[in-house]
Tab-separated table of C-alpha atoms in Angstrom:
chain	number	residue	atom	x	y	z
A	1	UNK	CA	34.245	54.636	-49.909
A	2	UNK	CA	30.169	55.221	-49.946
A	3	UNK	CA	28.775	54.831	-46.888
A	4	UNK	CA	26.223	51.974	-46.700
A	5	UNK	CA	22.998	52.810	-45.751
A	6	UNK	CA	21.333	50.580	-42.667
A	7	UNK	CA	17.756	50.646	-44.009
A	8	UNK	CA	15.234	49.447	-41.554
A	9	UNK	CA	13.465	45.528	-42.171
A	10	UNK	CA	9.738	46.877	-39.901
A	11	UNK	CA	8.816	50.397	-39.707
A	12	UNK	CA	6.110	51.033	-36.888
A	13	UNK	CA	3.639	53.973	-36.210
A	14	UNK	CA	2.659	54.622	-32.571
A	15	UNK	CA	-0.717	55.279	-31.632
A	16	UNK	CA	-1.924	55.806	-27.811
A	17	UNK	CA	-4.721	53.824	-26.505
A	18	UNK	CA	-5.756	54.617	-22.672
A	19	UNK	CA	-2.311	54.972	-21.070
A	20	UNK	CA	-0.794	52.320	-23.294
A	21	UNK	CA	1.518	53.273	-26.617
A	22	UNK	CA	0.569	51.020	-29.073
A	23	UNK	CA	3.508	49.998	-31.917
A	24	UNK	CA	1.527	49.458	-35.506
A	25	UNK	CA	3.860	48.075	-38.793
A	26	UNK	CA	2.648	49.137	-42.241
A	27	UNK	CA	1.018	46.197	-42.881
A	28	UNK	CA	-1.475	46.631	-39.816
A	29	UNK	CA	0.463	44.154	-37.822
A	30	UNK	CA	0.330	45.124	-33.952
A	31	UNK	CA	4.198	44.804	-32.459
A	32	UNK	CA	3.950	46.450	-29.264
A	33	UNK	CA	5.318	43.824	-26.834
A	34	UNK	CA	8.645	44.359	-29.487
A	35	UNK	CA	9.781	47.561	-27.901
A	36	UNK	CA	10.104	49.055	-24.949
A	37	UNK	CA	7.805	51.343	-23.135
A	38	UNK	CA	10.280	54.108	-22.885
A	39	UNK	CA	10.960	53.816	-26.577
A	40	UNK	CA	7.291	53.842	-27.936
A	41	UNK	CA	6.367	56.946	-25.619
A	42	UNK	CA	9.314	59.333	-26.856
A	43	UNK	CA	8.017	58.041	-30.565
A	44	UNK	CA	4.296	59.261	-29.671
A	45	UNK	CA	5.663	62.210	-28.139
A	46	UNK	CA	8.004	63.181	-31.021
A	47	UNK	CA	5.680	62.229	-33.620
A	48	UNK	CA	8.313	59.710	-35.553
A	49	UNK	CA	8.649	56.601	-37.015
A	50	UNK	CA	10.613	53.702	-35.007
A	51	UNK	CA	12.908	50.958	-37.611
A	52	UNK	CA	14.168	47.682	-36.666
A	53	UNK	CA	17.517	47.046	-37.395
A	54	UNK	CA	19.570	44.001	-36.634
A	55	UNK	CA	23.309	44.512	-35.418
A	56	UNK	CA	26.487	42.940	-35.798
A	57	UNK	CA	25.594	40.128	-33.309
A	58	UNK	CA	22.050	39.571	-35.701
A	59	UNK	CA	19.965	40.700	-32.776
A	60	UNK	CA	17.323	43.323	-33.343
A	61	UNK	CA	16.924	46.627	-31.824
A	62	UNK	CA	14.557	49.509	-32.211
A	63	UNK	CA	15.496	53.168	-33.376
A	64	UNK	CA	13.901	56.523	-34.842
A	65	UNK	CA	13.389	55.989	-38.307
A	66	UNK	CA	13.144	59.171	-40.837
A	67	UNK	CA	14.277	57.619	-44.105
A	68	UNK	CA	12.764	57.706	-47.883
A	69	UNK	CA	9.755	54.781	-48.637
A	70	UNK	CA	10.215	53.560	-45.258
A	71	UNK	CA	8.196	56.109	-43.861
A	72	UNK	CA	4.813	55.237	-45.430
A	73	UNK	CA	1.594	56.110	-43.377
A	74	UNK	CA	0.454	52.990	-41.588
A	75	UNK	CA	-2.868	51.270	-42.061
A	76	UNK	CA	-5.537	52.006	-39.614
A	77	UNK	CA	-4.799	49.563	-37.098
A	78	UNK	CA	-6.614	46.424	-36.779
A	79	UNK	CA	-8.665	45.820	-33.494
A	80	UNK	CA	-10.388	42.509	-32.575
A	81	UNK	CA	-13.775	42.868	-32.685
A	82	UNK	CA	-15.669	40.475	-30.049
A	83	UNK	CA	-18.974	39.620	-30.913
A	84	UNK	CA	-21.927	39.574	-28.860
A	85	UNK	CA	-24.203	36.762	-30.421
A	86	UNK	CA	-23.255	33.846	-28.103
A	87	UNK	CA	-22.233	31.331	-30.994
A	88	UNK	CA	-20.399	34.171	-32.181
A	89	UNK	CA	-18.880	34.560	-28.351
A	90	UNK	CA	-18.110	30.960	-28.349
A	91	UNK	CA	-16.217	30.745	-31.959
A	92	UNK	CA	-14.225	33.766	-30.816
A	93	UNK	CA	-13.467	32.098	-27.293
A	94	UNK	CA	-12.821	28.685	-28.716
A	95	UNK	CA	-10.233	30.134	-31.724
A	96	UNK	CA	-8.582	32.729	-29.459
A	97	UNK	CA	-5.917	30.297	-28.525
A	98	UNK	CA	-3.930	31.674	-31.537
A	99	UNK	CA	-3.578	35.681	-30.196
A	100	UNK	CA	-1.489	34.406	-27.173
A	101	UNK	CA	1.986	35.760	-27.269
A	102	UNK	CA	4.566	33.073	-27.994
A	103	UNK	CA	6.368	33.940	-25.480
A	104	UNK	CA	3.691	33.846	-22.831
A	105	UNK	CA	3.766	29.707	-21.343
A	106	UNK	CA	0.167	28.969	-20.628
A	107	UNK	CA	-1.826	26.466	-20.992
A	108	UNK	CA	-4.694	25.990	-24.075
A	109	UNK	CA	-7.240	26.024	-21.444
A	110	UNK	CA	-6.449	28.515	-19.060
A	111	UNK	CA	-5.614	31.100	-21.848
A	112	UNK	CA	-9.144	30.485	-23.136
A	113	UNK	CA	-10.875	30.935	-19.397
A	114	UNK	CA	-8.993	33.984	-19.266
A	115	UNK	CA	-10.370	35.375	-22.626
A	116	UNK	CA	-13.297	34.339	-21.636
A	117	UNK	CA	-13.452	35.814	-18.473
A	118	UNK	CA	-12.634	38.989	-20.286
A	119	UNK	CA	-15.355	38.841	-22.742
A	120	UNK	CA	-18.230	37.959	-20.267
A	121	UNK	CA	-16.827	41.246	-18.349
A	122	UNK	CA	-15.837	39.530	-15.157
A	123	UNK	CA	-13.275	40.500	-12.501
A	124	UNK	CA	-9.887	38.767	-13.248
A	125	UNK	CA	-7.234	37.468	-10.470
A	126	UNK	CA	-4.535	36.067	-11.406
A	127	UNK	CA	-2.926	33.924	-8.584
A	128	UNK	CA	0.383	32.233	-8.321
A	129	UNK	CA	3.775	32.355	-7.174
A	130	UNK	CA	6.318	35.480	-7.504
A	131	UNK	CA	7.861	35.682	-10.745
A	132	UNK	CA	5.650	33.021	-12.816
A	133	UNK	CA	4.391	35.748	-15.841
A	134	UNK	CA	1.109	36.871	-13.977
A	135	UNK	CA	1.450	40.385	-14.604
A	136	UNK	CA	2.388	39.181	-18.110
A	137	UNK	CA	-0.537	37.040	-18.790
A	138	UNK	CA	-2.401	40.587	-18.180
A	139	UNK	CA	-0.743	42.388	-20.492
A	140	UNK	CA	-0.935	40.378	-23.227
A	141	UNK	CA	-5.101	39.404	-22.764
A	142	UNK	CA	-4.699	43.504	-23.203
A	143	UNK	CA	-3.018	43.192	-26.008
A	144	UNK	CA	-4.497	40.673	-27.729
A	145	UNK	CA	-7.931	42.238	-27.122
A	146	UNK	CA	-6.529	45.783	-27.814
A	147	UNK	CA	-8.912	47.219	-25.826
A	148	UNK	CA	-7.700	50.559	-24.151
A	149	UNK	CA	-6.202	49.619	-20.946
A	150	UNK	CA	-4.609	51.406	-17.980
A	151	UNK	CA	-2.587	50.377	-15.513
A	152	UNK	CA	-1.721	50.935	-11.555
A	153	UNK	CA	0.359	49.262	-9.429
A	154	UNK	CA	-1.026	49.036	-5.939
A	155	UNK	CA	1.863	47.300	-4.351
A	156	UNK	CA	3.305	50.524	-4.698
A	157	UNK	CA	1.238	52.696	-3.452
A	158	UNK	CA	1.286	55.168	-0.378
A	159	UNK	CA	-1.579	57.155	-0.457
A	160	UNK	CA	-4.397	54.711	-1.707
A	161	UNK	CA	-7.372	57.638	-1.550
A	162	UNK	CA	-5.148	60.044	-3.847
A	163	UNK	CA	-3.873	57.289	-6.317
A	164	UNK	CA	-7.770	55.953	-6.894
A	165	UNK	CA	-9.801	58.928	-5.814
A	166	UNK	CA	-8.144	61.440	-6.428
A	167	UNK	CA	-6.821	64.797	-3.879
A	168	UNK	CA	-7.980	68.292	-2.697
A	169	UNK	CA	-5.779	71.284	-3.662
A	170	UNK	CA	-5.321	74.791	-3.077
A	171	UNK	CA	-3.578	77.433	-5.449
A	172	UNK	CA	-3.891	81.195	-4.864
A	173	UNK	CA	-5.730	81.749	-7.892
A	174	UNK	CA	-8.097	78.909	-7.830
A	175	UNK	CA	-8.892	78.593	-4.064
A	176	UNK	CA	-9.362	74.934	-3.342
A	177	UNK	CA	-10.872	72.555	-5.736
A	178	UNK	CA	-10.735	68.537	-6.145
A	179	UNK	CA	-8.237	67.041	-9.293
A	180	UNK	CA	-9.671	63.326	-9.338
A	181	UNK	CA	-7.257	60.490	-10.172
A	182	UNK	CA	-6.262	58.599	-13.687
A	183	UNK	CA	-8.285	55.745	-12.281
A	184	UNK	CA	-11.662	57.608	-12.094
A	185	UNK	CA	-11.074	58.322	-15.878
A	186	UNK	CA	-10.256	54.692	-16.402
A	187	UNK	CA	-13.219	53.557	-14.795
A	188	UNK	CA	-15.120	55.667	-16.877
A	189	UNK	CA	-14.024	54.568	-20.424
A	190	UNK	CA	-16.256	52.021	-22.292
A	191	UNK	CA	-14.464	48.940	-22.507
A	192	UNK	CA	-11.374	49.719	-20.622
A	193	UNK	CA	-9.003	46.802	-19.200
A	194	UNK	CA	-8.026	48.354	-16.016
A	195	UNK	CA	-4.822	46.341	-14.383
A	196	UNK	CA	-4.509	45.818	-10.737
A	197	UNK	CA	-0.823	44.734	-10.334
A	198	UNK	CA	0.213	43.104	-7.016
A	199	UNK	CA	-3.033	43.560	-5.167
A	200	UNK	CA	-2.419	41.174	-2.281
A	201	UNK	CA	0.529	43.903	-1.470
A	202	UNK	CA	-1.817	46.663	-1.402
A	203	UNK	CA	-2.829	48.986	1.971
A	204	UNK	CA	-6.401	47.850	3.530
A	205	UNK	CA	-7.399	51.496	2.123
A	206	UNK	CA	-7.063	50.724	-1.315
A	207	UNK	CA	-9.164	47.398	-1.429
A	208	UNK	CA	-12.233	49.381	0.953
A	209	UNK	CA	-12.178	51.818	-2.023
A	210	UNK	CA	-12.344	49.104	-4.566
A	211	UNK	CA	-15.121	47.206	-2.972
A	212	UNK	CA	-18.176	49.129	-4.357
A	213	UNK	CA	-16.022	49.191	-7.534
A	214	UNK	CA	-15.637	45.395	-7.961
A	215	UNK	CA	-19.024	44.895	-6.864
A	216	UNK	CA	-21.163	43.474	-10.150
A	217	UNK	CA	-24.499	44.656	-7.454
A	218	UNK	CA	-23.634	48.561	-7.159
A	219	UNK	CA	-20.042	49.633	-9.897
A	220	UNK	CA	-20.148	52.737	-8.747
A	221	UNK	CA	-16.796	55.098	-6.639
A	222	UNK	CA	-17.703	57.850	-4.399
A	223	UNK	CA	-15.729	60.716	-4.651
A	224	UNK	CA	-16.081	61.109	-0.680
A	225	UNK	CA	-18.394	59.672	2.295
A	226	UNK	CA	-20.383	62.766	2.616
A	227	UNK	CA	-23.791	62.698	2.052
A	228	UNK	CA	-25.266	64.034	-1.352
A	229	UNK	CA	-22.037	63.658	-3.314
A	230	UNK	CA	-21.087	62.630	-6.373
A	231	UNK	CA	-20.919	59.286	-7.507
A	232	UNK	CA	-18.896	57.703	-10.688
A	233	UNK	CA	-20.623	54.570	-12.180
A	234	UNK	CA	-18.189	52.044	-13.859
A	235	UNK	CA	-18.464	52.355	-17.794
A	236	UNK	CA	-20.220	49.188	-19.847
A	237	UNK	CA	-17.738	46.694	-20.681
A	238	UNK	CA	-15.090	47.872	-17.846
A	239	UNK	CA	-12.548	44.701	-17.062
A	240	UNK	CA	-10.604	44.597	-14.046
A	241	UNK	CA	-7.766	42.260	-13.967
A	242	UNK	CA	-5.721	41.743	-10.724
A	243	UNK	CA	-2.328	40.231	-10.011
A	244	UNK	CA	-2.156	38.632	-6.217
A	245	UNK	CA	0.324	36.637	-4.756
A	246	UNK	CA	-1.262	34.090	-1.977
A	247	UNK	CA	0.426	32.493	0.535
A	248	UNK	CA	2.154	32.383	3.694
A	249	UNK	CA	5.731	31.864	1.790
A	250	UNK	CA	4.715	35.961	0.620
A	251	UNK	CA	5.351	37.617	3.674
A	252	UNK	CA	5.643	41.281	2.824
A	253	UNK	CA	1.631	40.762	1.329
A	254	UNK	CA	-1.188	40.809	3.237
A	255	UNK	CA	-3.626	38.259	3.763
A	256	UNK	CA	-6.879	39.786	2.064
A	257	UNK	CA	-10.180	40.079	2.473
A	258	UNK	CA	-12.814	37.223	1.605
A	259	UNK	CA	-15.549	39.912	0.235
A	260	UNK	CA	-12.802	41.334	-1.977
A	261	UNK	CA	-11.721	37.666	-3.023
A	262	UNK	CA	-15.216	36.791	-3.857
A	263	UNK	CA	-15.581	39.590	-6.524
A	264	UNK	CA	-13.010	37.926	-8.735
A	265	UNK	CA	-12.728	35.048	-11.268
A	266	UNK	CA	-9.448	33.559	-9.998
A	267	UNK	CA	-7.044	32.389	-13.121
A	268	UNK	CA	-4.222	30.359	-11.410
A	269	UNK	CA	-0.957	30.828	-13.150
A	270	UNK	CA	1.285	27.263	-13.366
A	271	UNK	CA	4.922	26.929	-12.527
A	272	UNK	CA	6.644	25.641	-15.534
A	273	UNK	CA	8.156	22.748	-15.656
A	274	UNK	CA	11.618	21.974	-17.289
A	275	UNK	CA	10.651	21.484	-20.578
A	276	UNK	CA	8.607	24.707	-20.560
A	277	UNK	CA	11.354	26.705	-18.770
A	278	UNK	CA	13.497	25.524	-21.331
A	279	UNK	CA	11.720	26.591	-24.513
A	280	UNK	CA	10.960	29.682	-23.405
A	281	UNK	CA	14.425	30.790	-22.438
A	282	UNK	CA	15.557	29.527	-25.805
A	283	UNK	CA	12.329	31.662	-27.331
A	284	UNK	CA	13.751	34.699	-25.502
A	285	UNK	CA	17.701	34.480	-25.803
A	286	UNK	CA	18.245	32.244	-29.196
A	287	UNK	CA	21.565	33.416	-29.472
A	288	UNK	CA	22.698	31.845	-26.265
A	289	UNK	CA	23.688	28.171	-26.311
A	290	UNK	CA	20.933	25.596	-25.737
A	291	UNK	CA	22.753	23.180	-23.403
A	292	UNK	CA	23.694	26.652	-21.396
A	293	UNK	CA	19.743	27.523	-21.033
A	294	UNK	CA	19.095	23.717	-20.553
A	295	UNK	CA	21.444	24.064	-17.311
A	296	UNK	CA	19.200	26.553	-15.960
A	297	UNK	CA	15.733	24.900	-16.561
A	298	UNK	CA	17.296	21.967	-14.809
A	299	UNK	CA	18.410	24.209	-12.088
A	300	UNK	CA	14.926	25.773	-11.425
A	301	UNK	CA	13.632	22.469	-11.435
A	302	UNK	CA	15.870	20.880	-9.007
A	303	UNK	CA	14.614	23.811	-6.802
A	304	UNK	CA	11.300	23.738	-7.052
A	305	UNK	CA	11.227	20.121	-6.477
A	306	UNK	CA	13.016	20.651	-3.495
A	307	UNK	CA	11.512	23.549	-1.829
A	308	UNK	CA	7.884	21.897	-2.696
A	309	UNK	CA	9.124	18.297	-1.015
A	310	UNK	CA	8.244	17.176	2.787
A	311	UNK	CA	12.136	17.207	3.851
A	312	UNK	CA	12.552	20.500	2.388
A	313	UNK	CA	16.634	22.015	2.461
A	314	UNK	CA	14.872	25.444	1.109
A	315	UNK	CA	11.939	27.285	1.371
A	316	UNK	CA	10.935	28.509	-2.497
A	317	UNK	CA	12.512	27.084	-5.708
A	318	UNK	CA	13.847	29.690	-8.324
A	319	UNK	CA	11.213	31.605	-10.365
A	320	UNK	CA	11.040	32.020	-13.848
A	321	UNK	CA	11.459	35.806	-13.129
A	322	UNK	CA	15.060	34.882	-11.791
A	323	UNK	CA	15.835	32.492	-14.957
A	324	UNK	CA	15.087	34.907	-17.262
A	325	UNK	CA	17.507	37.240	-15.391
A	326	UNK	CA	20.276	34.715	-15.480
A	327	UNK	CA	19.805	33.495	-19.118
A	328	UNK	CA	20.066	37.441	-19.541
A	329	UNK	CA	23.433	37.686	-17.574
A	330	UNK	CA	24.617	34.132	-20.404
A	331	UNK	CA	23.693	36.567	-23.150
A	332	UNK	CA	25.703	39.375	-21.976
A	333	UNK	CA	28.923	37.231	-21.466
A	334	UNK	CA	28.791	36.209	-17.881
A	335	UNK	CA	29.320	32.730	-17.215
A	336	UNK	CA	27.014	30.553	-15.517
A	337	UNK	CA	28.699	30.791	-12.397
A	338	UNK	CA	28.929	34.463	-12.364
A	339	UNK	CA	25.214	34.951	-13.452
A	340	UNK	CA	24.158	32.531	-9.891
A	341	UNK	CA	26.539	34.492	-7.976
A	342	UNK	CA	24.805	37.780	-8.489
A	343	UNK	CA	20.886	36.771	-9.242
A	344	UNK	CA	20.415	33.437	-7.438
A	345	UNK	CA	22.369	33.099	-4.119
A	346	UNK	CA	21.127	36.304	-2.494
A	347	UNK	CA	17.634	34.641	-2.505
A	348	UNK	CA	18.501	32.065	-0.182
A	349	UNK	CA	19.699	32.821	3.199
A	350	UNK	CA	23.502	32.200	3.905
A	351	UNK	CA	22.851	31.304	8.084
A	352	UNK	CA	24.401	27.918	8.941
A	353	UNK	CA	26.888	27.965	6.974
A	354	UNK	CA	27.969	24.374	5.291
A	355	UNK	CA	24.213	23.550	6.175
A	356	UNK	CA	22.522	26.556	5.399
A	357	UNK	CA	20.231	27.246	2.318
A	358	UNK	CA	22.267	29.159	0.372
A	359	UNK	CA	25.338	26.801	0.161
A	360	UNK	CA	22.485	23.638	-1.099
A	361	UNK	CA	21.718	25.544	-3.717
A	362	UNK	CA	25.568	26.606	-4.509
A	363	UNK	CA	26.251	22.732	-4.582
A	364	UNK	CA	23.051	22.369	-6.834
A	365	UNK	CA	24.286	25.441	-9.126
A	366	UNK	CA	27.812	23.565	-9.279
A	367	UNK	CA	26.707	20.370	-10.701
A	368	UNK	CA	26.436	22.244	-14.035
A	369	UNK	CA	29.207	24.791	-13.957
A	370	UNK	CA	32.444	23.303	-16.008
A	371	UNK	CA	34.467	22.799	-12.556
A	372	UNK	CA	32.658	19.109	-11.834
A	373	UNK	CA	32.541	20.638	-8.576
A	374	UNK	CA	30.008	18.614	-6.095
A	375	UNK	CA	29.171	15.793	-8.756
A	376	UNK	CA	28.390	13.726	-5.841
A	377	UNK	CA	25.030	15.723	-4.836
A	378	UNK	CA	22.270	14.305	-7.468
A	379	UNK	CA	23.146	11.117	-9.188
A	380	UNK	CA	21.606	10.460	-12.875
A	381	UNK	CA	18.105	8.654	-10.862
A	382	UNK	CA	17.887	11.481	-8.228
A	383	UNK	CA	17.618	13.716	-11.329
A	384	UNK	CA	15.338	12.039	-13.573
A	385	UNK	CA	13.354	11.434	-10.048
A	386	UNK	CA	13.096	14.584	-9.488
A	387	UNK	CA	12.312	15.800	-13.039
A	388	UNK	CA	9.523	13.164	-12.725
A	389	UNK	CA	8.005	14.997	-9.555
A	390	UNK	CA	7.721	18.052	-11.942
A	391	UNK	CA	6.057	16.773	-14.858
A	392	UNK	CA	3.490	14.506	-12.606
């Protein structure tokens, strides 16, 4: 019997911009946020193709690609050119709603302060709780601006001078000489989206560094606090976009400075509600069943309603972080139950027992797991009360 050949149905090109590998298809479309990191820099780095196929199941995964027609050079890839004329500037802000990611729930209006922000050059922060898509909303103004962009993850970090500075070395040959960081190259490339991820985690170091940085007055780093040395100017059209968490709930962050506040725009990132949750967990996993991923927009909900009301019985609802995660663990075969076992319960703390945070959100977990367990915890008005709370 011939073997049948699995031909490819998108053949992408990858092309590096900053630190980021960019995935381009043949027809200049830009599908980056389609494959993995690790998959697009071992295509850049072996020079080949990458294919989407679909498997047995129909879903789609990404492979090297060397086959016949397939492998046609790819168009130069597209960028989006932002004007400078202000009617221009406010056409492009106005229509940009359409280059958000579907997959990225934000509002009309905040998407478009957030290009605009970008545009006009300011200093991004975008605010809200753990797990709502902040770091994503980043990434894909980034994308959708494909500007080059680089990224560092200050929560992270343990040696704040050597990951933004840069460090002193000595080798035998050499004798001692300064190697200066990624982020003084960042800073100094023209147009450059530079991401701050989980600044409100970072050491006081790192935002001392950043304040001349940030500053719209003086955008300048010094190598070092001696007198008479070198200093590196931020290039034109340099973005910085920040991701904070704020708020006493986040106690491993720290609470941070007002001067470093103040040199930010602040974009506040919503919590979604259930209809929200709901459509985008049936965006990311359509093969899983609907009334499955409806059961866990419900369940965040019932959380977040809870945690957020004066009589409390826990301290933070679920995030969409964690959702994701469990309509992952529904995809993969685990059942509801199973999936809350091992991503949801070891949120919530299991001290009091029969009253303690963990087992009210067991019961609220069991009211839509097939046992019927608990059926007397929300009645049909608590819920629609409480889905009410949500929307409003």
């Amino acid at each position: 019997m011939a073997k049948t050949i699995n031909t490819p149905d998108a053949v992408v090109r990858i092309e590096k911009s900053g630190n980021r590998f960019n995935a381009w298809d043949s027809d200049g479309n830009k599908r980056t946020s389609e494959i993995t990191t690790g998959a697009r820099k071992k295509a850049f780095n072996g020079d080949y193709l990458l294919g989407r196929f679909t498997n047995k199941a129909s879903n789609f995964y990404w492979r090297k690609w060397d086959g016949g027609e397939w492998a046609k050079p790819v168009a130069d890839s597209p960028s989006v050119d932002v004007p400078t004329d202000h009617a221009e500037v406010l056409n492009f802000i106005h229509s940009s709603y359409s280059l958000k990611p579907t997959g990225l729930m934000m509002t009309e209006l905040k998407w478009k302060y957030l290009v605009r922000s970008a545009v006009r050059g300011k200093n991004i922060m975008m605010t809200g709780p753990a797990g709502c898509g902040k770091t994503m909303a980043a990434k894909a103004l980034v994308n959708s601006l494909d500007r080059a962009d680089f990224y560092f993850n200050l929560g992270a970090t343990q040696d704040p001078r050597g990951t933004l500075i840069g460090n002193t070395h000595f080798e035998k040959n050499k004798g001692t000489y300064f190697s200066e960081s990624l982020f003084v190259k960042a800073i100094q490339t023209p147009g450059a989206v530079i991401l701050l991820d989980e600044l409100s985690r970072a050491h006081p170091d790192a935002w001392n560094i950043l304040m001349t940085v940030l500053d719209y007055g003086q955008r300048y780093l010094r190598l070092d606090e001696a007198d008479n040395q070198a200093t590196i100017k931020v290039a034109d059209g340099v973005t910085f976009v920040a991701t904070a968490n704020i708020g006493n709930e986040y106690t491993s962050t720290r609470v941070m400075d007002k001067a470093l506040m103040d040199r930010f725009t602040i974009v506040e990132m919503d919590v979604l509600n259930e209809e929200d949750e709901n459509n985008l967990l049936n965006y990311m996993f359509p093969n899983v069943d609907s009334t499955l991923l409806g059961n866990v927009a419900k369940i965040a909900t019932l959380t977040r309603t809870e945690s957020s009301s004066d009589s409390a019985r826990i301290t933070s609802g679920i995030s969409t972080r964690t959702t994701v995660e469990l309509a992952g663990l529904l995809f993969d075969g685990f059942s509801l139950e199973e999936a809350a076992e091992v991503s949801i319960y070891p949120q919530y703390d299991n001290t009091g027992g029969v009253d303690s945070e963990r087992t009210f959100v067991k019961q609220i977990v069991q009211k839509f797991c097939d046992d019927g367990s608990s059926d007397d915890l929300f009645n049909e008005d608590e819920m629609a009360e409480a889905s009410d709370s949500d929307n409003n």
